[in-house]
């Protein structure tokens, strides 16, 4: 009796999960490349997370994305965790290996950097300091990728200063912490400005950090992608800055996962953006 190959399954686990754009994105790539496979959103509670993760490989799953609130918890469950996920303190991508082991990685920093390179190809990491607003999980991924890329100095400000100081301890002397009320001053000398807070997102308060000191040579990017053009990006555009929206980070962080699961490196192009926005 001939045996047909098993159709690979992947998905995203979070709670809630209905808002996730990942299913549209991965399904677009599966269709574009004619790959037989499925990508499924799964709303799973923390209590059930480990049982679900141990069961999925037996059902034909090759891996899953992990989102809020499970990005830290999966690090305890995984059998192997990459150095970069350890440094960031969170994982967003799991690979279910053939030997039964769960491999955890974090591709957010990769996605951030690839998006920046694509949207601002003239940006040179060594050209000057990067000013970062926010010190949550996303900021960790952004800082680690910028330091690895060769940014000489990170100027970091967060509403809750102690969280920024924790990151300074984790990443060392190239990170300098500023009070939240001083955030407007630290951007004056920055070659790059990144908003990693949730401020400016639909349903959240606006980012009120003064941007008057922004120079036209500063590249400005926002991790918030709903709306696509945040008020920070609009202000930066008016100041003559090159701006990069946050949607591309979401698209690029998905590339290594799709390649590991389905064996094909997908392109991030206009059609990919359109699929994610649908
Ligand atoms: P998080 O760990 O919860 O961190 C939230 C950050 O926002 C903290 O720095 C927090 O400051 C700050 N913040 C929240 N409300 C604030 C307020 N009212 N005033 C000042 N600061 C405030 O979240 P995260 O995972 O880092 O995500 C942050 C944002 O990045 C979210 O909007 C998320 O959607 C976005 N994101 C986008 C991508 C992408 O692919 N584009 C990827 C990851 C994340 P405190 O420490 O003082 O609370």
PDB file of N, CA, C and O in Angstrom, residues 7 18 43 49 60 76 81-82 85 120 157 212 248 260 275-276:
ATOM      1  N   UNK A   7       0.374  16.014   5.128  1.00  0.00           N
ATOM      2  CA  UNK A   7       0.288  17.445   4.839  1.00  0.00           C
ATOM      3  C   UNK A   7       0.769  18.214   6.070  1.00  0.00           C
ATOM      4  O   UNK A   7       0.243  18.022   7.169  1.00  0.00           O
ATOM      5  N   UNK A  18      -7.909  36.060  17.660  1.00  0.00           N
ATOM      6  CA  UNK A  18      -8.716  36.407  16.483  1.00  0.00           C
ATOM      7  C   UNK A  18      -8.131  37.573  15.674  1.00  0.00           C
ATOM      8  O   UNK A  18      -8.322  37.656  14.464  1.00  0.00           O
ATOM      9  N   UNK A  43      -6.592  29.505  20.026  1.00  0.00           N
ATOM     10  CA  UNK A  43      -6.732  30.239  21.282  1.00  0.00           C
ATOM     11  C   UNK A  43      -6.570  29.237  22.424  1.00  0.00           C
ATOM     12  O   UNK A  43      -7.459  28.436  22.692  1.00  0.00           O
ATOM     13  N   UNK A  49      -1.280  24.989  27.761  1.00  0.00           N
ATOM     14  CA  UNK A  49      -0.244  25.230  26.751  1.00  0.00           C
ATOM     15  C   UNK A  49       0.692  24.020  26.560  1.00  0.00           C
ATOM     16  O   UNK A  49       0.914  23.568  25.437  1.00  0.00           O
ATOM     17  N   UNK A  60       0.618  16.085  13.212  1.00  0.00           N
ATOM     18  CA  UNK A  60       1.146  16.514  11.919  1.00  0.00           C
ATOM     19  C   UNK A  60       1.630  17.957  11.891  1.00  0.00           C
ATOM     20  O   UNK A  60       1.969  18.485  10.832  1.00  0.00           O
ATOM     21  N   UNK A  76      10.120  27.793  28.967  1.00  0.00           N
ATOM     22  CA  UNK A  76      10.243  26.745  30.003  1.00  0.00           C
ATOM     23  C   UNK A  76       9.854  25.387  29.434  1.00  0.00           C
ATOM     24  O   UNK A  76      10.335  24.351  29.881  1.00  0.00           O
ATOM     25  N   UNK A  81      16.488  26.020  23.275  1.00  0.00           N
ATOM     26  CA  UNK A  81      16.167  27.439  23.104  1.00  0.00           C
ATOM     27  C   UNK A  81      17.403  28.125  22.516  1.00  0.00           C
ATOM     28  O   UNK A  81      18.516  27.940  23.016  1.00  0.00           O
ATOM     29  N   UNK A  82      17.229  28.901  21.453  1.00  0.00           N
ATOM     30  CA  UNK A  82      18.387  29.567  20.829  1.00  0.00           C
ATOM     31  C   UNK A  82      18.938  30.655  21.755  1.00  0.00           C
ATOM     32  O   UNK A  82      18.209  31.198  22.598  1.00  0.00           O
ATOM     33  N   UNK A  85      16.946  33.866  21.640  1.00  0.00           N
ATOM     34  CA  UNK A  85      15.685  33.835  22.396  1.00  0.00           C
ATOM     35  C   UNK A  85      15.984  34.003  23.891  1.00  0.00           C
ATOM     36  O   UNK A  85      15.247  34.696  24.598  1.00  0.00           O
ATOM     37  N   UNK A 120      14.587  51.531   4.600  1.00  0.00           N
ATOM     38  CA  UNK A 120      15.552  52.642   4.668  1.00  0.00           C
ATOM     39  C   UNK A 120      16.935  52.105   4.295  1.00  0.00           C
ATOM     40  O   UNK A 120      17.825  52.011   5.142  1.00  0.00           O
ATOM     41  N   UNK A 157      14.597  55.072  26.633  1.00  0.00           N
ATOM     42  CA  UNK A 157      13.716  55.720  27.597  1.00  0.00           C
ATOM     43  C   UNK A 157      12.407  54.960  27.694  1.00  0.00           C
ATOM     44  O   UNK A 157      11.850  54.530  26.674  1.00  0.00           O
ATOM     45  N   UNK A 212      10.191  67.760  18.293  1.00  0.00           N
ATOM     46  CA  UNK A 212      10.685  68.993  17.653  1.00  0.00           C
ATOM     47  C   UNK A 212      12.162  68.906  17.275  1.00  0.00           C
ATOM     48  O   UNK A 212      12.597  69.531  16.309  1.00  0.00           O
ATOM     49  N   UNK A 248       5.984  45.745   8.028  1.00  0.00           N
ATOM     50  CA  UNK A 248       7.062  44.948   7.429  1.00  0.00           C
ATOM     51  C   UNK A 248       7.769  44.067   8.450  1.00  0.00           C
ATOM     52  O   UNK A 248       8.230  42.973   8.118  1.00  0.00           O
ATOM     53  N   UNK A 260      11.526  27.188   7.603  1.00  0.00           N
ATOM     54  CA  UNK A 260      11.829  25.979   8.392  1.00  0.00           C
ATOM     55  C   UNK A 260      10.689  24.971   8.316  1.00  0.00           C
ATOM     56  O   UNK A 260      10.913  23.767   8.226  1.00  0.00           O
ATOM     57  N   UNK A 275      -1.841  41.000   1.355  1.00  0.00           N
ATOM     58  CA  UNK A 275      -2.485  39.830   1.973  1.00  0.00           C
ATOM     59  C   UNK A 275      -2.638  40.036   3.483  1.00  0.00           C
ATOM     60  O   UNK A 275      -3.666  39.689   4.071  1.00  0.00           O
ATOM     61  N   UNK A 276      -1.604  40.613   4.102  1.00  0.00           N
ATOM     62  CA  UNK A 276      -1.652  40.826   5.553  1.00  0.00           C
ATOM     63  C   UNK A 276      -2.673  41.900   5.924  1.00  0.00           C
ATOM     64  O   UNK A 276      -3.230  41.885   7.021  1.00  0.00           O
TER      65      UNK A 276
END
